[in-house]
XYZ file of C-alpha atoms in Angstrom:
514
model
C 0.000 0.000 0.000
C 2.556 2.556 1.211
C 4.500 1.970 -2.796
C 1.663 3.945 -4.073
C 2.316 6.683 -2.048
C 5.111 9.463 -2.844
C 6.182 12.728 -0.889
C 7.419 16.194 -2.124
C 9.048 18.575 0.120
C 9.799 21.827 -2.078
C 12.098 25.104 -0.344
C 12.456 27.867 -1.631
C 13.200 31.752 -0.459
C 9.981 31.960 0.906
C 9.444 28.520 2.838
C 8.751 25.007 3.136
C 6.285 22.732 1.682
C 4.937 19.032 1.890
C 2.887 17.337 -0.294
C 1.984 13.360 0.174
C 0.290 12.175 -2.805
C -1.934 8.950 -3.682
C 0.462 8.236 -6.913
C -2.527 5.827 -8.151
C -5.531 8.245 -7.215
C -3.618 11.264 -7.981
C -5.336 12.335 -4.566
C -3.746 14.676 -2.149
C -3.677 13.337 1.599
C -1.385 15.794 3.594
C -0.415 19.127 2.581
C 1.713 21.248 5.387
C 3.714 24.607 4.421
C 5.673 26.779 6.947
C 6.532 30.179 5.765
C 10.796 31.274 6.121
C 11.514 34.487 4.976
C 15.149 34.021 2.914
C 14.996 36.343 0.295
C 16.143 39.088 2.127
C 19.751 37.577 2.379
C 19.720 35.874 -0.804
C 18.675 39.374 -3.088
C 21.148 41.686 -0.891
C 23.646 38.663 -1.468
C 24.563 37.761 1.845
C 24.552 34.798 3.302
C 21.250 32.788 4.735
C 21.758 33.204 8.088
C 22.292 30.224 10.599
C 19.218 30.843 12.113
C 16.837 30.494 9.005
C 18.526 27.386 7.930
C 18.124 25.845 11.652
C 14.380 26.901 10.598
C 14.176 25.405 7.605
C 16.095 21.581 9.099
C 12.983 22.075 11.769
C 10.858 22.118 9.923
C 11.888 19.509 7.043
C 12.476 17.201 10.314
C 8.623 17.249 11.660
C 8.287 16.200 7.755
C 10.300 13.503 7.826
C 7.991 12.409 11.022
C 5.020 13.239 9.038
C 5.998 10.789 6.042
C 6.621 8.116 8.703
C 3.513 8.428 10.016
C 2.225 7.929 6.853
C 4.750 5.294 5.602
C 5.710 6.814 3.268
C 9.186 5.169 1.901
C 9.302 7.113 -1.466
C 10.137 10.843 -0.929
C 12.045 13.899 -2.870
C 13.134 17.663 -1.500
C 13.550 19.850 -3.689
C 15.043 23.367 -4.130
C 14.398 26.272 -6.034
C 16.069 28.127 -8.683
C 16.664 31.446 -6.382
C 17.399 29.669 -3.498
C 20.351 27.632 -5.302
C 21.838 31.479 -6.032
C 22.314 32.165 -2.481
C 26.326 32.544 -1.615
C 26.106 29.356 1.410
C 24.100 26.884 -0.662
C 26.193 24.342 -0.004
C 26.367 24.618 3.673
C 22.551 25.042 3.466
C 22.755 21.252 1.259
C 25.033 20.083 3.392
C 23.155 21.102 6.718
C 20.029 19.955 5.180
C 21.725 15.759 4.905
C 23.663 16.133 8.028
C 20.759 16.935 9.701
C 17.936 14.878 8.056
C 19.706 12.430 5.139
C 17.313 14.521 2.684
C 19.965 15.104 -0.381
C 18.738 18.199 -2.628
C 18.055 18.495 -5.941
C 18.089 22.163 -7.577
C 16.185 23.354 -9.568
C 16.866 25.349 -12.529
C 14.930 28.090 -13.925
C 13.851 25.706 -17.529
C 13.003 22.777 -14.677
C 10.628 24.999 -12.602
C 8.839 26.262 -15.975
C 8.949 22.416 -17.360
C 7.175 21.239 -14.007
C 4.557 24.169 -13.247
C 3.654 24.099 -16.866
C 2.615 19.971 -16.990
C -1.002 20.215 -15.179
C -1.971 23.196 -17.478
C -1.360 21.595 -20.839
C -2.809 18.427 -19.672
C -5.754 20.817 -19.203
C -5.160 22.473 -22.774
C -5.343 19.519 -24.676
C -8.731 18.817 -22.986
C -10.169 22.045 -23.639
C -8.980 22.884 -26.779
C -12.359 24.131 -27.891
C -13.251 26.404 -25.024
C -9.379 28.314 -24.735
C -8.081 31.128 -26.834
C -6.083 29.795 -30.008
C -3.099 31.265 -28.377
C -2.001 31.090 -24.534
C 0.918 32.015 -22.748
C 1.819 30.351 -19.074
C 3.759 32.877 -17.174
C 5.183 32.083 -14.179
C 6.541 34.188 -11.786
C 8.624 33.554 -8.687
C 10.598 36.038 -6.546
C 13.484 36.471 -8.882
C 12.515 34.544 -12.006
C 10.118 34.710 -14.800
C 9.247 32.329 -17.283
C 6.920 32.565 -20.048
C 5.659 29.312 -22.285
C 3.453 29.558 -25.504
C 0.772 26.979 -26.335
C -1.371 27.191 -29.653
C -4.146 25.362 -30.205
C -3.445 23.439 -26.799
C 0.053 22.112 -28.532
C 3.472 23.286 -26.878
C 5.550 25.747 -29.379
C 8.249 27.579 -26.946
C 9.153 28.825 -23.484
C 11.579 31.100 -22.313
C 13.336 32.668 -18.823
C 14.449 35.595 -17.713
C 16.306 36.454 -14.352
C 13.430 39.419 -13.398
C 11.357 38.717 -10.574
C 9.370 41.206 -7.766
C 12.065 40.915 -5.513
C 14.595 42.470 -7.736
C 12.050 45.045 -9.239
C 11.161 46.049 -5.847
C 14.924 46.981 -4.769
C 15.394 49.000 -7.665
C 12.171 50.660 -7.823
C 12.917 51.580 -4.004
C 16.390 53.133 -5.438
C 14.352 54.799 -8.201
C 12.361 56.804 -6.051
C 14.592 58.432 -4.361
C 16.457 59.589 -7.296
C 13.791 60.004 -9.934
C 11.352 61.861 -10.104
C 9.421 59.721 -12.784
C 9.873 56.384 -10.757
C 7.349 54.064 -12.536
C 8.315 55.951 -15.855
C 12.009 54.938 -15.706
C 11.025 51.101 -13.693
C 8.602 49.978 -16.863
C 11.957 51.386 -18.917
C 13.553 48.906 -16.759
C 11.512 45.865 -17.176
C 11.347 46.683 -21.226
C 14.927 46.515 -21.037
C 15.458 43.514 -19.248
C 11.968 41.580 -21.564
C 13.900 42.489 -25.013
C 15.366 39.278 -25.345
C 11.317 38.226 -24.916
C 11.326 37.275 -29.316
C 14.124 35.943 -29.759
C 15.137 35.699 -33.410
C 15.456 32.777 -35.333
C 13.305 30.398 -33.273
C 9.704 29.786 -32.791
C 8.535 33.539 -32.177
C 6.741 33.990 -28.809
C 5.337 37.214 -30.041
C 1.313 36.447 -31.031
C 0.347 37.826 -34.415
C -2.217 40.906 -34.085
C -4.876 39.252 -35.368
C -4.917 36.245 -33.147
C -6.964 35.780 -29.498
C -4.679 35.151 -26.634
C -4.803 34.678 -23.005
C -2.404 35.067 -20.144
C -2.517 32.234 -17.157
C -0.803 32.897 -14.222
C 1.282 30.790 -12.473
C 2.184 31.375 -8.728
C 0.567 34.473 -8.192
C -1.485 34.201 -5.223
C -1.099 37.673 -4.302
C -2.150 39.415 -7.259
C -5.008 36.251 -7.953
C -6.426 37.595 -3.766
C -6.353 41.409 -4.802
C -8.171 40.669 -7.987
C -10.551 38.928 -6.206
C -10.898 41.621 -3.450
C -11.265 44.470 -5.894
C -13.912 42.871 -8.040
C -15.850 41.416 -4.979
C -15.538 37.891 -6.326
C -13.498 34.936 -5.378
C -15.676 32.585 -8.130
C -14.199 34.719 -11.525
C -12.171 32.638 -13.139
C -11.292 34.491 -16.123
C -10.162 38.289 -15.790
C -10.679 40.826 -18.823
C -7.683 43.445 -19.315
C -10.012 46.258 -18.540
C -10.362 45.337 -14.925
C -6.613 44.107 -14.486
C -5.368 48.030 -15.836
C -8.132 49.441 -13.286
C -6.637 47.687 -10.458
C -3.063 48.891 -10.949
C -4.667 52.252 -11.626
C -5.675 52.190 -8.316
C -2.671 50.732 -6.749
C 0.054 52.676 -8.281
C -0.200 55.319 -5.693
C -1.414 53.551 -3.214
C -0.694 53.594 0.358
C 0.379 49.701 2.622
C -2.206 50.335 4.687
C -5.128 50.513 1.419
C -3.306 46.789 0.462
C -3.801 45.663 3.904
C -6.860 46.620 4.778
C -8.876 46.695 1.123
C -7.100 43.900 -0.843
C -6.259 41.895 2.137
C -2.630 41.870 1.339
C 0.062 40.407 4.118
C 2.086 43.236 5.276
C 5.117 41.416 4.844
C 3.996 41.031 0.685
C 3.135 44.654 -0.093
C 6.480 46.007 -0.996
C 6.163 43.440 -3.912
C 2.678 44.201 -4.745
C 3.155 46.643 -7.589
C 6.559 45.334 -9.015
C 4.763 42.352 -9.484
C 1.739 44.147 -10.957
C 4.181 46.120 -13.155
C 5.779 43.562 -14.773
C 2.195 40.915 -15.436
C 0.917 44.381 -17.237
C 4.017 44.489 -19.632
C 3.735 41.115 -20.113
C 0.530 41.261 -20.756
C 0.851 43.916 -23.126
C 3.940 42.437 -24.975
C 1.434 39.121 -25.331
C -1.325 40.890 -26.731
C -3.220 39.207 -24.281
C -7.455 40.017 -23.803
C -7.670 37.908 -20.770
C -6.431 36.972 -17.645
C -6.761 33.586 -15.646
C -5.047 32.490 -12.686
C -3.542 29.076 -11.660
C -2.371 27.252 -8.559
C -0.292 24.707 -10.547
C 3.026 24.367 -8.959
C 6.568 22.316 -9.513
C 5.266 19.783 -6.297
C 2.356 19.066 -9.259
C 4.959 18.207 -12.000
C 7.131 16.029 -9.949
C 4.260 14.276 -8.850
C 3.155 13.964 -12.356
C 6.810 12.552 -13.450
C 7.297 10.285 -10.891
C 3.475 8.990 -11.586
C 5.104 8.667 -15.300
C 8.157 6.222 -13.830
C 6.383 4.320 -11.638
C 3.630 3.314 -14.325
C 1.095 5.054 -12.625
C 0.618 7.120 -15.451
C 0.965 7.252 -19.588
C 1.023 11.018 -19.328
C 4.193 12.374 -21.518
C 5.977 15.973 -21.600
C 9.051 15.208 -23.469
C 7.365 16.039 -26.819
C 8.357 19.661 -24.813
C 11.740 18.822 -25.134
C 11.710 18.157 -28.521
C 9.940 20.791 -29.447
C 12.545 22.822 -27.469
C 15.276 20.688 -29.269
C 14.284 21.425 -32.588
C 13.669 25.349 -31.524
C 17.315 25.474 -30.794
C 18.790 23.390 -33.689
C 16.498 26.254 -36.053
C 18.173 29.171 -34.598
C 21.136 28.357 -34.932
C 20.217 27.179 -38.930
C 20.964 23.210 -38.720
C 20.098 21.587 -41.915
C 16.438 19.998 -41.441
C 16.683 17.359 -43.898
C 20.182 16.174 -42.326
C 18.844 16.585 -38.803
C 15.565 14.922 -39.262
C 17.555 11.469 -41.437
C 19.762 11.445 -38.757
C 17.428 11.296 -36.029
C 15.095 8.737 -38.037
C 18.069 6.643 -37.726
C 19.187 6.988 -34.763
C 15.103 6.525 -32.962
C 15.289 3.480 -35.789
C 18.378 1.991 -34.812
C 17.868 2.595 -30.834
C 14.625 0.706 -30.595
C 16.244 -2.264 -32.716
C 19.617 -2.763 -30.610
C 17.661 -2.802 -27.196
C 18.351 -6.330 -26.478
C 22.183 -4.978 -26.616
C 21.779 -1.270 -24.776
C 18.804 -2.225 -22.407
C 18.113 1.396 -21.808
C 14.551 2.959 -21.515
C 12.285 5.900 -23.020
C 14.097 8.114 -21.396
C 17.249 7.423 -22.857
C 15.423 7.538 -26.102
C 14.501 10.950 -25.486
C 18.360 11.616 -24.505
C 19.523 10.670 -27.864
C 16.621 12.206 -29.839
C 17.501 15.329 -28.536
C 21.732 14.486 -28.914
C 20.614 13.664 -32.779
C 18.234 16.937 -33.568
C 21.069 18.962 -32.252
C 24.643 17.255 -32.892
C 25.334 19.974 -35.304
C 24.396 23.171 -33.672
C 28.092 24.147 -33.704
C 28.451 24.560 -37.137
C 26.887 28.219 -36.602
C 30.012 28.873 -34.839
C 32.440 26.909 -37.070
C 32.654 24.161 -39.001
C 35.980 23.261 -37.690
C 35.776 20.998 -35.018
C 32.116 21.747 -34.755
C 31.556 19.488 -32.405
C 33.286 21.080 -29.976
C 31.318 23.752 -30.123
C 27.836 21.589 -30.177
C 28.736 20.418 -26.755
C 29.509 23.908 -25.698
C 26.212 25.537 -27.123
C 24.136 22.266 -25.649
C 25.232 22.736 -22.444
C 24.932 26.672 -21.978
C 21.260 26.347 -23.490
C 18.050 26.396 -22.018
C 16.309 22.801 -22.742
C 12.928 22.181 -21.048
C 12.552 18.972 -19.515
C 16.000 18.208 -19.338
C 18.185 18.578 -15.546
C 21.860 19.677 -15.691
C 23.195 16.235 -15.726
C 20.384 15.401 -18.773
C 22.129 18.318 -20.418
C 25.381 17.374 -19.836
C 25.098 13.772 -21.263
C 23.293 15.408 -24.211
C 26.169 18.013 -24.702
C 28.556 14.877 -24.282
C 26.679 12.592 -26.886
C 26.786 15.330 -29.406
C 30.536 15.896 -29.356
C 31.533 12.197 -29.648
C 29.271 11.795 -32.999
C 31.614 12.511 -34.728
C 35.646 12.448 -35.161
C 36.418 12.447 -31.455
C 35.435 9.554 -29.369
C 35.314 9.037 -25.864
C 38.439 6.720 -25.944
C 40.375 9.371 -27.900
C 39.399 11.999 -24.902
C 40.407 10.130 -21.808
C 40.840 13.279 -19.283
C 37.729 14.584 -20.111
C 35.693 11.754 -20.426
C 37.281 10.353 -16.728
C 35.547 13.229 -14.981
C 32.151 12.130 -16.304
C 30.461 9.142 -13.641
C 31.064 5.513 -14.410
C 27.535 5.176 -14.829
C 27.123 7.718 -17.150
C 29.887 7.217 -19.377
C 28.471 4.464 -20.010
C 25.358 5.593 -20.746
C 27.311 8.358 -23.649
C 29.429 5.872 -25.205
C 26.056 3.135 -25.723
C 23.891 6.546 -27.324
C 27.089 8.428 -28.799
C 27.852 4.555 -30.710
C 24.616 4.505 -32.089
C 24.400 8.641 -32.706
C 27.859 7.811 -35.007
C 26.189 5.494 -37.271
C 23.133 6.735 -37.850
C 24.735 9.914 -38.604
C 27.679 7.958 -40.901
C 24.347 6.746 -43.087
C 24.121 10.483 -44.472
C 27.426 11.870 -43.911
C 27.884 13.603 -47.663
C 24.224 15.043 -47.110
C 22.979 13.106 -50.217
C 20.171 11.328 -48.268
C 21.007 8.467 -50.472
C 19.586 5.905 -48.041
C 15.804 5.273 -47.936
C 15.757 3.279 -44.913
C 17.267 0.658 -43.024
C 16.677 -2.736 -41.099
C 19.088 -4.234 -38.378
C 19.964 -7.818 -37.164
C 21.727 -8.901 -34.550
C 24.217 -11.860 -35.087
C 26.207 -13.857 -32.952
C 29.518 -11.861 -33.391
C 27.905 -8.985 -35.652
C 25.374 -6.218 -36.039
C 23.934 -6.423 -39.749
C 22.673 -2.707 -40.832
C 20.918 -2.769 -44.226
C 20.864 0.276 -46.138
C 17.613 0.370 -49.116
C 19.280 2.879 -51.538
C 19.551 2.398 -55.333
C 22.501 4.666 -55.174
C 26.146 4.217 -55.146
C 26.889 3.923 -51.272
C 30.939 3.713 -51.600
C 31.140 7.214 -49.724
C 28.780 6.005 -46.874
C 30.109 2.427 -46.331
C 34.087 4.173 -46.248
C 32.457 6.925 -43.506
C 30.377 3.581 -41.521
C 33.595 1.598 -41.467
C 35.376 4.819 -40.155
C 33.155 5.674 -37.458
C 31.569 1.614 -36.352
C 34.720 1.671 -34.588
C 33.788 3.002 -31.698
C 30.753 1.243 -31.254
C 32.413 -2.045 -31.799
C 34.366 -0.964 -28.314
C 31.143 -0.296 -26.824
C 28.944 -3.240 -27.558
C 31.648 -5.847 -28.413
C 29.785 -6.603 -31.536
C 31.704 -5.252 -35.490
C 28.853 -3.324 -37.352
C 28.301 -4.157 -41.092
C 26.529 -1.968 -43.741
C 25.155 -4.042 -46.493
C 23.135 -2.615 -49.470
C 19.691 -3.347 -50.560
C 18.100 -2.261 -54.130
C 14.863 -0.411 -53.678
C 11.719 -1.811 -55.759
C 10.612 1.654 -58.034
C-alpha cells in the first residue's frame, strides 16, 4: 500500500512545503507549508543566516515524522532556482543531509517552468475548444520569470528571464529616491530587461495581431487575492484586461495600509505588490493578451506527475516539450532539417532495434533524440571541429525537460558523434560518472552510425533494417545509389561502437523496388 504513495518537500526563499500524494488516485492526503523568509539575504547577497537554515532543518524534520507516520518510503526535496543562487548553498545542502539524510536536488529556472507548466497543458489539450487559439503560461517567482506559448493546446516555446518582484522592488525603491518619474524609468527597466522576450530565429513567442490570446498565471497568489478583493468575487475565473489596468490604476499610488486593509494583502507582501503588478501588465501587453486567468499549478504538481510517469502510474508524456525545445534550438542556430531529421530517423530506428544490446529505456530515447536533432548546432560557430562547439552551445542552453546532468550527457553525446570519441578523450571523459559514461558511449555509438548513413548530405539511403548476429550487427541500407562514400564513412566511425557493444557493425546494401 505505502508503494503507491510518494512525498514532495519543495524550499524555496519563501518557505517550506509538503505534499503526500496517492500516486494511483492522484489524490492529495497531507499538505503542510511553513513560511521562512530568505529572500532578504539571498537578493542583498549575503549569506542565509544560521538561524533560518536551523528553521528550515525544523521544519523539514517534523516532515520527515510526518511521512513516517504515513509510511511513506518514497520521498524527494527539492530546491528552487533562487534559493540555489544564495552565496552558502552548499552549507545550506550540506546542513540539510547532516541533519535529516534529505539530499537536494536544484532546480533550474527551464526545470521549474517544465514542471509548473505539466497540469496546465494536460488541461489544454482537454479544452482545446473552449481556450483562446493562443495562450501564454507565465510564471513568476521572486526572482525569475518564465513565459511558455501553447497554440491550439500544442506546446511551441518557453523562455526565462532572471526578473522577478524581488529584484524590481529593490530597484524601484532606489528609483524613487532619485527620480522623479519612478514608474516611468522602472517599466523602462523591465522593457529593457523583456527584449530578449522574441528571440530571433526560433519559434517567435510574439502572437500575431490578429490572433486571441490569453495570459494564465502561475504562482501568483497575491495578485489572484487582490483581484478577487477588488472585483468582490473569489468565483471569476477568467479576468478581462479592462479590470486588471483598473486595479493597478488604483494601486500605483497607493498607500500599505489601502493593500492591507482593502485587498487583504500580508504586510510582509506589499512592498512586492506593484513590481509584481508592473511587470504581469508588460507582459501582458507584450502578449497581446485580452484575458487573464489564474492558476495554482506548482513544480510539487509536475514532480508528482513525473514520478506517476516512472512508476507506471501514469501514460502522461511531456518530453514532446523537449523536442519541441530541441528542434527550436537546432532552427536558430540554422541546422540543416533534412540532415537533422535522417539522422534522427536513424538513430530513434536503430535505438529501438539494438535494445536487447543497450537495455536502456524511453528516457534514454529521449536523450539521444535530442543528442541527434542537435549534434550539429556548432556549425553556426564553425565548421571546424564543430563538435566542440555543439557540446559547448548544448550545455549553456536552455532545454525544457532536461536537468543539468540530462544536459550534460546530451552536450557529451553530441561531441563524440563525430571524429572524437570518448576513448580518444580520456581526461575529459574520466571526470564524467562511471555510470554515465556508459550511458554516452552506448547513445554516442549509435548517434555515429546513424549519422555515418548520411554523412555527404545526399540522403542516399531510404531506410534501413538491423539484425543482430552472434559476433555482428547487420545494418541494411535500401538505396539504389552508389553507397561507396557512406560504407568508407560507416567503417570509419563503427569503430567506436564495436568498443562499446563488443559486436563489429556491417553496412550491407539493398536495391529499392521503383
Amino acid at each position: 500500500m505505502a508503494q503507491k504513495y510518494f512525498g514532495v518537500m519543495t524550499v524555496n526563499i519563501t518557505g517550506v512545503e509538503l505534499v503526500i500524494v496517492n500516486l494511483k488516485t492522484h489524490k492529495s492526503l497531507e499538505k503542510v507549508s511553513k513560511d521562512i523568509n530568505l529572500g532578504d539575504d539571498i537578493y542583498r547577497n549575503r549569506p542565509v543566516q544560521f538561524e533560518s537554515v536551523n528553521r528550515l532543518v525544523e521544519a523539514l524534520t517534523g516532515f520527515i515524522q510526518i511521512l513516517h507516520d504515513y509510511d511513506v518510503e518514497n520521498y524527494q526535496l527539492w530546491g528552487s532556482q533562487g534559493l540555489s543562487q544564495a552565496i552558502n548553498a552548499d552549507f545550506i545542502a550540506d546542513q540539510f543531509y547532516l541533519h535529516t539524510g534529505l539530499e537536494i536536488n536544484w532546480l533550474s529556472i527551464s526545470d521549474e517552468a517544465y514542471y509548473r507548466n505539466q497540469n496546465i497543458s494536460l488541461e489544454l489539450e482537454k479544452q482545446q475548444e473552449n481556450v483562446p487559439e493562443i495562450v501564454y503560461l507565465v510564471g513568476i517567482t521572486s526572482g525569475n520569470t518564465s513565459i511558455t506559448r501553447f497554440d491550439n493546446g500544442k506546446f511551441v516555446t518557453s523562455t526565462n528571464f532572471s526578473l522577478g518582484p524581488i529584484k524590481i522592488a529593490e530597484d524601484l525603491d532606489s528609483l524613487r529616491r532619485s527620480a522623479p518619474n519612478s514608474i516611468g524609468v522602472l517599466n523602462d527597466y523591465i522593457d529593457s530587461k523583456l527584449k530578449d522576450f522574441d528571440r530571433g530565429g526560433q519559434v517567435t513567442l510574439l502572437p500575431d495581431n490578429n490572433k486571441e490570446t490569453q495570459v494564465i498565471l502561475l504562482g501568483t497568489s497575491s495578485i489572484k487575492k487582490m483581484v478577487a478583493e477588488y472585483t468582490h468575487d473569489s468565483t471569476e475565473k477568467v479576468v478581462s484586461i479592462n479590470v486588471f489596468r483598473d486595479l493597478l490604476d488604483d494601486i500605483v499610488d497607493a498607500s500599505d495600509q489601502y493593500l492591507i486593509e482593502q485587498l487583504m494583502i500580508h504586510e510582509s507582501a506589499t512592498p512586492l505588490v506593484l513590481p509584481e503588478l508592473l511587470l504581469t501588465r508588460r507582459i501582458l501587453q507584450l502578449t497581446n493578451a485580452k484575458t487573464l486567468r489564474f492558476s495554482d499549478s506548482s513544480v510539487i504538481d509536475g514532480v508528482v506527475n513525473n514520478e506517476e510517469v516512472a512508476l507506471g502510474f501514469s501514460k502522461h508524456d511531456f518530453s514532446n516539450q523537449t523536442i519541441k525545445m530541441a528542434v527550436n534550438l537546432a532552427n536558430h542556430y540554422n541546422v540543416e532539417p533534412v540532415h537533422r531529421e535522417i539522422v534522427t530517423k536513424f538513430a530513434r530506428h536503430l535505438f529501438n532495434q539494438l535494445k536487447p544490446l543497450h537495455m536502456l529505456g524511453k528516457r534514454e530515447a529521449v536523450l539521444l533524440e535530442v543528442a541527434s536533432i542537435l549534434h550539429d548546432v556548432g556549425n553556426y560557430i564553425s565548421v571546424h571541429s564543430h563538435y566542440v562547439h555543439s557540446e559547448y552551445i548544448i550545455r549553456n542552453s536552455d532545454i525544457i525537460g532536461l536537468s543539468q546532468e540530462e544536459k550534460e550527457i546530451v552536450a557529451a553525446i553530441a561531441k563524440y558523434h563525430s571524429a572524437t570519441t570518448p576513448s580518444a578523450d580520456l581526461s575529459h571523459f574520466s571526470q564524467i560518472s562511471a555510470e554515465n559514461r556508459r550511458l554516452i558511449s552506448k547513445l554516442a555509438a549509435i548517434l555515429r552510425l546513424a549519422d555515418a548513413l548520411d554523412d555527404d548530405r545526399q540522403q542516399k539511403i531510404e531506410k534501413i533494417s538491423v539484425s543482430i548476429k552472434t559476433h555482428h550487427v547487420i545494418i541494411s541500407a535500401y538505396s539504389n545509389a552508389n553507397l561507396a562514400y557512406e560504407n568508407w564513412v560507416f567503417n570509419s566511425k563503427s569503430q567506436f561502437f564495436q568498443e562499446t557493444y563488443g559486436l563489429k557493425p556491417v553496412l550491407k546494401q539493398k536495391g529499392v523496388k521503383s
